[in-house]
Short mmCIF file of C-alpha atoms in Angstrom, two decimals:
data_model
loop_
_atom_site.label_atom_id
_atom_site.label_comp_id
_atom_site.label_asym_id
_atom_site.label_seq_id
_atom_site.Cartn_x
_atom_site.Cartn_y
_atom_site.Cartn_z
CA MET A 1 60.29 19.47 14.83
CA SER A 2 59.78 21.50 17.89
CA ARG A 3 56.28 22.57 18.77
CA GLN A 4 57.44 25.43 20.94
CA SER A 5 56.86 28.82 19.43
CA ASN A 6 59.96 30.78 18.58
CA ARG A 7 60.20 33.22 21.37
CA THR A 8 62.57 35.70 19.79
CA THR A 9 61.69 39.40 19.79
CA ASP A 10 60.74 39.01 16.17
CA SER A 11 58.02 36.59 17.14
CA LYS A 12 56.64 38.89 19.77
CA LYS A 13 56.65 41.77 17.40
CA MET A 14 54.79 39.71 14.82
CA ASN A 15 52.06 38.95 17.27
CA SER A 16 51.66 42.59 18.10
CA GLU A 17 51.23 43.30 14.51
CA LEU A 18 48.60 40.61 14.23
CA PHE A 19 46.61 42.37 16.96
CA THR A 20 47.17 45.81 15.54
CA LEU A 21 46.22 44.74 12.06
CA THR A 22 43.13 42.83 13.25
CA TYR A 23 42.04 45.84 15.24
CA GLY A 24 42.50 47.97 12.18
CA ALA A 25 40.38 45.60 10.10
CA LEU A 26 37.71 45.76 12.83
CA VAL A 27 37.55 49.55 12.90
CA THR A 28 37.50 49.67 9.08
CA GLN A 29 34.59 47.28 9.07
CA LEU A 30 32.68 49.17 11.76
CA CYS A 31 33.13 52.42 9.82
CA LYS A 32 31.56 50.69 6.83
CA ASP A 33 28.68 49.29 8.93
CA TYR A 34 27.75 52.47 10.79
CA GLU A 35 27.02 55.86 9.26
CA ASN A 36 28.68 58.07 11.82
CA ASP A 37 31.69 58.12 14.01
CA GLU A 38 29.76 58.38 17.28
CA GLU A 39 28.08 55.07 16.53
CA VAL A 40 31.44 53.43 15.79
CA ASN A 41 32.87 54.84 19.02
CA LYS A 42 29.91 53.40 20.89
CA GLN A 43 30.39 49.95 19.34
CA LEU A 44 34.13 49.99 20.05
CA ASP A 45 33.36 50.87 23.63
CA LYS A 46 30.78 48.10 23.90
CA MET A 47 33.20 45.51 22.41
CA GLY A 48 35.96 46.76 24.64
CA TYR A 49 33.65 46.33 27.61
CA ASN A 50 32.95 42.69 26.63
CA ILE A 51 36.65 42.00 26.31
CA GLY A 52 37.45 43.77 29.54
CA VAL A 53 35.08 41.70 31.64
CA ARG A 54 36.97 38.54 30.47
CA LEU A 55 40.41 40.04 30.34
CA ILE A 56 40.32 40.89 34.07
CA GLU A 57 40.18 37.18 34.93
CA ASP A 58 43.11 36.40 32.64
CA PHE A 59 44.97 39.35 34.24
CA LEU A 60 44.30 38.28 37.82
CA ALA A 61 45.23 34.73 37.02
CA ARG A 62 48.58 35.65 35.44
CA SER A 63 49.76 38.48 37.63
CA SER A 64 50.01 38.00 41.29
CA VAL A 65 48.44 41.29 42.13
CA GLY A 66 46.29 41.29 45.23
CA ARG A 67 43.33 43.49 46.03
CA CYS A 68 44.09 47.23 45.58
CA HIS A 69 43.37 49.32 48.64
CA ASP A 70 42.74 52.60 46.96
CA PHE A 71 42.42 54.26 43.60
CA ARG A 72 46.04 55.26 43.50
CA GLU A 73 47.13 51.66 43.83
CA THR A 74 44.70 50.74 41.10
CA ALA A 75 46.19 53.34 38.80
CA ASP A 76 49.69 51.96 39.45
CA VAL A 77 48.57 48.42 38.79
CA ILE A 78 46.89 49.42 35.61
CA ALA A 79 49.88 51.33 34.29
CA LYS A 80 52.76 49.22 35.52
CA VAL A 81 51.35 45.67 35.39
CA ALA A 82 48.37 45.51 33.08
CA PHE A 83 49.46 47.77 30.24
CA LYS A 84 52.93 46.24 30.41
CA MET A 85 51.54 42.68 30.32
CA TYR A 86 49.14 43.16 27.45
CA LEU A 87 50.43 46.01 25.34
CA GLY A 88 54.11 46.03 26.25
CA VAL A 89 54.04 49.74 27.09
CA THR A 90 54.07 51.44 30.47
CA PRO A 91 52.08 54.64 30.59
CA SER A 92 52.83 57.24 33.18
CA VAL A 93 50.23 58.16 35.80
CA THR A 94 49.78 61.89 36.17
CA ASN A 95 47.38 64.74 36.61
CA TRP A 96 45.75 63.50 39.77
CA SER A 97 42.67 65.55 40.70
CA PRO A 98 42.74 67.17 44.16
CA ALA A 99 40.13 64.69 45.37
CA GLY A 100 42.31 61.83 44.21
CA ASP A 101 39.49 60.33 42.15
CA GLU A 102 40.70 61.11 38.68
CA PHE A 103 44.01 60.63 36.88
CA SER A 104 45.61 60.44 33.46
CA LEU A 105 47.55 57.73 31.77
CA ILE A 106 49.99 59.15 29.32
CA LEU A 107 51.15 56.87 26.56
CA GLU A 108 54.15 57.85 24.57
CA SER A 109 53.26 55.27 22.00
CA ASN A 110 50.02 53.49 21.40
CA PRO A 111 50.46 50.02 19.86
CA LEU A 112 46.96 50.05 18.43
CA VAL A 113 47.77 52.87 16.10
CA ASP A 114 50.87 51.57 14.36
CA PHE A 115 50.43 52.06 10.62
CA VAL A 116 47.29 54.03 11.17
CA GLU A 117 46.25 57.38 9.74
CA LEU A 118 42.79 58.83 10.22
CA PRO A 119 41.23 60.01 6.97
CA ASP A 120 39.67 63.49 6.92
CA ASN A 121 36.12 62.42 7.07
CA HIS A 122 36.50 60.70 10.38
CA ASN A 123 37.32 63.55 12.68
CA ASN A 124 35.21 62.34 15.54
CA LEU A 125 36.38 58.78 15.52
CA VAL A 126 38.10 57.70 18.74
CA TYR A 127 40.12 54.99 17.10
CA SER A 128 41.35 53.34 20.25
CA ASN A 129 38.06 53.47 22.07
CA LEU A 130 38.21 49.69 22.62
CA LEU A 131 40.75 50.53 25.31
CA CYS A 132 38.31 52.64 27.23
CA GLY A 133 35.61 50.03 27.10
CA ALA A 134 38.10 47.32 28.20
CA LEU A 135 39.37 49.32 31.17
CA ARG A 136 35.77 50.12 32.19
CA GLY A 137 34.70 46.46 31.87
CA ALA A 138 37.65 45.10 33.71
CA LEU A 139 37.32 47.51 36.64
CA GLU A 140 33.60 46.87 36.88
CA MET A 141 34.35 43.24 37.56
CA VAL A 142 36.46 44.28 40.52
CA GLN A 143 33.61 46.39 41.92
CA MET A 144 34.75 49.81 40.57
CA ALA A 145 32.61 51.97 38.44
CA VAL A 146 34.83 54.24 36.38
CA ASP A 147 34.52 56.65 33.56
CA VAL A 148 37.23 56.29 30.88
CA ARG A 149 37.85 58.56 27.99
CA PHE A 150 40.55 59.79 25.69
CA ALA A 151 41.78 63.34 26.45
CA GLN A 152 44.52 63.34 23.85
CA ASP A 153 45.10 61.21 20.81
CA THR A 154 48.19 61.06 18.64
CA LEU A 155 45.96 60.16 15.69
CA ARG A 156 44.30 63.52 15.98
CA GLY A 157 47.50 65.45 16.07
CA ASP A 158 48.25 65.49 19.78
CA SER A 159 51.78 64.86 20.94
CA VAL A 160 50.80 62.01 23.31
CA THR A 161 47.94 59.75 24.01
CA GLU A 162 46.19 60.60 27.19
CA ILE A 163 43.50 58.43 28.82
CA ARG A 164 41.58 60.11 31.57
CA MET A 165 40.12 57.78 34.24
CA LYS A 166 37.62 58.96 36.82
CA PHE A 167 36.40 56.91 39.74
CA ILE A 168 32.66 57.11 40.08
CA LYS A 169 31.73 54.74 42.83
CA ARG A 170 32.34 51.38 44.35
CA ILE A 171 29.89 48.77 43.14
CA GLU A 172 28.34 47.09 46.10
CA GLU A 173 26.10 44.38 44.67
CA ASN A 174 27.54 41.69 42.52
CA LEU A 175 24.93 41.94 39.81
CA PRO A 176 26.13 41.11 36.25
CA ALA A 177 26.08 44.16 34.07
CA GLY A 178 23.58 43.91 31.31
CA ASP A 179 25.57 45.56 28.72
CA GLU A 180 25.51 42.78 26.15
CA MET B 1 54.31 44.59 21.57
CA ALA B 2 50.87 43.17 22.27
CA ASP B 3 50.48 40.00 24.20
CA ASP B 4 49.34 36.90 22.45
CA SER B 5 46.13 36.49 24.36
CA LEU B 6 44.92 39.93 23.30
CA PHE B 7 44.42 38.70 19.74
CA GLU B 8 42.40 35.73 20.99
CA PHE B 9 40.16 37.97 23.12
CA LEU B 10 39.75 40.41 20.22
CA HIS B 11 38.99 37.61 17.76
CA MET B 12 36.35 36.12 20.11
CA GLU B 13 34.66 39.46 20.45
CA ILE B 14 34.71 40.22 16.70
CA VAL B 15 33.05 36.92 15.96
CA SER B 16 30.45 37.59 18.65
CA HIS B 17 29.81 41.09 17.39
CA VAL B 18 29.42 40.05 13.74
CA TYR B 19 26.85 37.40 14.58
CA LYS B 20 24.99 39.67 17.06
CA GLU B 21 24.76 42.37 14.43
CA GLN B 22 23.38 39.90 11.91
CA GLU B 23 20.86 38.71 14.41
CA SER B 24 19.70 42.21 15.20
CA ARG B 25 19.12 42.84 11.51
CA GLY B 26 16.76 39.99 11.28
CA ASP B 27 17.47 36.26 11.09
CA ASN B 28 17.76 35.00 7.56
CA ASP B 29 19.40 31.83 6.36
CA LYS B 30 20.85 33.61 3.45
CA GLU B 31 22.41 36.21 5.81
CA ARG B 32 24.25 33.63 7.89
CA GLY B 33 26.67 33.09 5.02
CA THR B 34 27.55 36.72 4.99
CA CYS B 35 28.86 36.65 8.60
CA VAL B 36 31.41 34.02 7.60
CA SER B 37 32.42 35.87 4.44
CA LEU B 38 32.73 39.14 6.51
CA LEU B 39 35.07 37.44 8.95
CA GLU B 40 36.98 35.82 6.11
CA CYS B 41 37.39 39.20 4.44
CA MET B 42 38.77 40.75 7.54
CA GLY B 43 41.22 37.88 7.86
CA PHE B 44 42.25 38.34 4.24
CA ARG B 45 43.20 41.95 4.78
CA VAL B 46 45.12 41.06 7.92
CA GLY B 47 46.90 38.13 6.22
CA GLN B 48 48.01 40.37 3.36
CA GLY B 49 49.38 42.89 5.82
CA LEU B 50 51.12 40.30 7.92
CA ILE B 51 52.80 38.40 5.16
CA GLU B 52 54.17 41.63 3.72
CA ARG B 53 55.76 42.59 7.04
CA PHE B 54 57.05 39.13 7.58
CA THR B 55 58.70 38.50 4.29
CA LYS B 56 59.98 41.85 3.29
CA ASP B 57 63.59 40.89 4.04
CA SER B 58 63.47 37.27 3.03
CA PRO B 59 64.49 35.84 -0.35
CA GLY B 60 61.84 34.68 -2.76
CA PHE B 61 60.27 31.25 -2.53
CA LYS B 62 61.43 28.43 -4.86
CA ASP B 63 57.99 27.07 -5.59
CA GLU B 64 54.44 26.59 -4.42
CA LEU B 65 55.37 23.86 -1.94
CA ASP B 66 58.02 26.06 -0.47
CA VAL B 67 55.38 28.75 0.07
CA MET B 68 53.03 26.33 1.79
CA LYS B 69 55.83 24.97 4.02
CA PHE B 70 56.66 28.57 5.02
CA LEU B 71 53.00 29.15 5.96
CA CYS B 72 52.80 25.94 7.91
CA LYS B 73 55.98 26.60 9.84
CA ASP B 74 57.03 30.23 10.32
CA PHE B 75 53.75 32.01 9.53
CA TRP B 76 51.63 29.67 11.65
CA THR B 77 54.11 29.72 14.52
CA ASN B 78 54.18 33.43 14.63
CA ILE B 79 50.45 33.77 14.74
CA PHE B 80 49.33 30.71 16.69
CA ARG B 81 52.54 29.84 18.49
CA LYS B 82 52.74 26.44 17.03
CA GLN B 83 53.27 24.86 13.60
CA ILE B 84 50.80 23.15 11.44
CA ASP B 85 51.00 19.49 12.49
CA ASN B 86 50.48 17.93 9.11
CA LEU B 87 50.64 19.04 5.51
CA ARG B 88 49.34 16.89 2.70
CA THR B 89 49.20 17.63 -0.93
CA ASN B 90 48.21 15.99 -4.18
CA HIS B 91 51.02 18.01 -5.92
CA GLN B 92 48.39 19.48 -8.13
CA GLY B 93 47.54 22.58 -6.23
CA THR B 94 45.51 21.16 -3.39
CA TYR B 95 46.90 21.25 0.15
CA VAL B 96 45.45 20.11 3.45
CA LEU B 97 46.89 21.74 6.54
CA GLN B 98 46.02 19.91 9.72
CA ASP B 99 46.29 21.59 13.14
CA ASN B 100 45.65 19.18 15.96
CA ARG B 101 45.13 21.87 18.50
CA PHE B 102 43.98 24.94 16.77
CA ALA B 103 44.54 27.83 19.14
CA LEU B 104 41.26 29.66 18.43
CA ILE B 105 39.00 26.71 19.26
CA THR B 106 40.79 24.97 22.08
CA GLN B 107 38.74 26.89 24.59
CA LEU B 108 35.46 25.83 23.02
CA SER B 109 35.49 22.08 23.58
CA SER B 110 37.59 18.93 23.10
CA GLY B 111 35.19 16.72 21.36
CA GLN B 112 31.91 17.01 19.48
CA GLN B 113 30.26 19.67 21.52
CA TYR B 114 29.72 23.00 19.80
CA LEU B 115 30.83 21.49 16.51
CA GLU B 116 28.32 23.56 14.56
CA ASP B 117 29.74 26.74 16.04
CA ALA B 118 33.33 25.97 15.27
CA PRO B 119 33.29 27.30 11.64
CA LYS B 120 32.57 30.86 12.93
CA TYR B 121 35.92 30.70 14.65
CA LEU B 122 37.72 29.42 11.56
CA ALA B 123 36.57 31.93 9.03
CA PHE B 124 39.02 34.63 10.04
CA SER B 125 41.97 32.19 9.86
CA CYS B 126 40.90 30.98 6.43
CA GLY B 127 41.06 34.58 5.35
CA LEU B 128 44.51 34.94 6.91
CA LEU B 129 45.77 32.06 4.80
CA ARG B 130 44.11 33.36 1.67
CA GLY B 131 45.41 36.82 2.20
CA ALA B 132 48.93 35.63 2.90
CA LEU B 133 48.89 33.48 -0.25
CA SER B 134 47.44 36.36 -2.28
CA ASN B 135 50.29 38.70 -1.50
CA LEU B 136 52.72 35.95 -2.25
CA GLY B 137 51.24 35.79 -5.74
CA LEU B 138 48.97 32.79 -5.35
CA GLU B 139 45.20 33.05 -5.62
CA SER B 140 43.45 30.38 -3.65
CA VAL B 141 40.29 29.15 -2.12
CA VAL B 142 40.56 28.30 1.53
CA THR B 143 38.01 26.28 3.48
CA ALA B 144 38.10 24.72 6.90
CA GLU B 145 36.55 21.73 8.49
CA VAL B 146 36.33 20.41 11.98
CA SER B 147 35.28 16.89 12.98
CA LEU B 148 36.74 16.67 16.38
CA MET B 149 37.67 19.71 18.35
CA PRO B 150 40.21 21.21 18.80
CA ALA B 151 41.73 19.63 15.62
CA CYS B 152 40.88 21.17 12.35
CA LYS B 153 41.83 21.01 8.74
CA PHE B 154 42.33 23.89 6.30
CA GLN B 155 42.03 23.05 2.67
CA VAL B 156 43.85 25.27 0.27
CA VAL B 157 43.18 25.00 -3.48
CA ILE B 158 45.54 27.16 -5.52
CA GLN B 159 43.77 28.65 -8.45
CA LYS B 160 45.63 28.30 -11.72
CA ALA B 161 45.63 31.55 -13.70
#
């Protein structure tokens, strides 16, 4: 009896559903625990941040990406390597600001929202906010302070999912962030 | 198609969050049990969903043992990338599933350290099993025990109607 996992596409797909379903169960639980959507968004962001600070190590260990020299390179690595590695999708990088410090990631499909519909009483819920926290946490660990938010969301009726990332500053000191 | 490690990261964070929340609402021995049941309930919902997706095209199962074997092989492999190492039963509705290297606790320790924390990381998976069984028509009670990390045993007792 082989102990290797069955690496067919079915198996990969199943794992993605495990993640998607677990994420759904998490959001459902948070909605029950907190009275309003803003609070849930905040919790998702915090949890995403905690995941991001660990995920970056996994990412750097598994990809052979070196230090990025500028924000444009960072954007490319996030879209073409990180998103592909973890979510199996490659967003496009567009809408650069003139100063080159802000860009958008456009996702045709968001794996987190398979099977998901937002009920009417959760209009302010940013369902995939975990992604924003994760990106923020991961980049903070490589000395970049960024602001990440959803500009468009297919769950709210938009045609694509758009994540807007803005570079704030380079973090000079290596102090651990006290966000826990 | 999400990567395997994403689930592990998410699971770790969910466990951490649930316990932090309970702590911030005041430490209470009675409350500690609710964290485990919360995690187990989440696992239950996910298990129900997963088994539906997984078996929608397959033929029905011959009997209870067939169901358990399926869970030990295909179901476990798809979630934890390996099969259950040992399945024992008394042929009267009780099954013990042994996993010698349970994926969600391999990173914690390989011995006795952190033994008292291990159950937190098993609750969700107990729910997964209970949810999967439930949607296959079998009500059960699933518990887990760890005596030496990262091996653990899941005990499934099928409830007779």
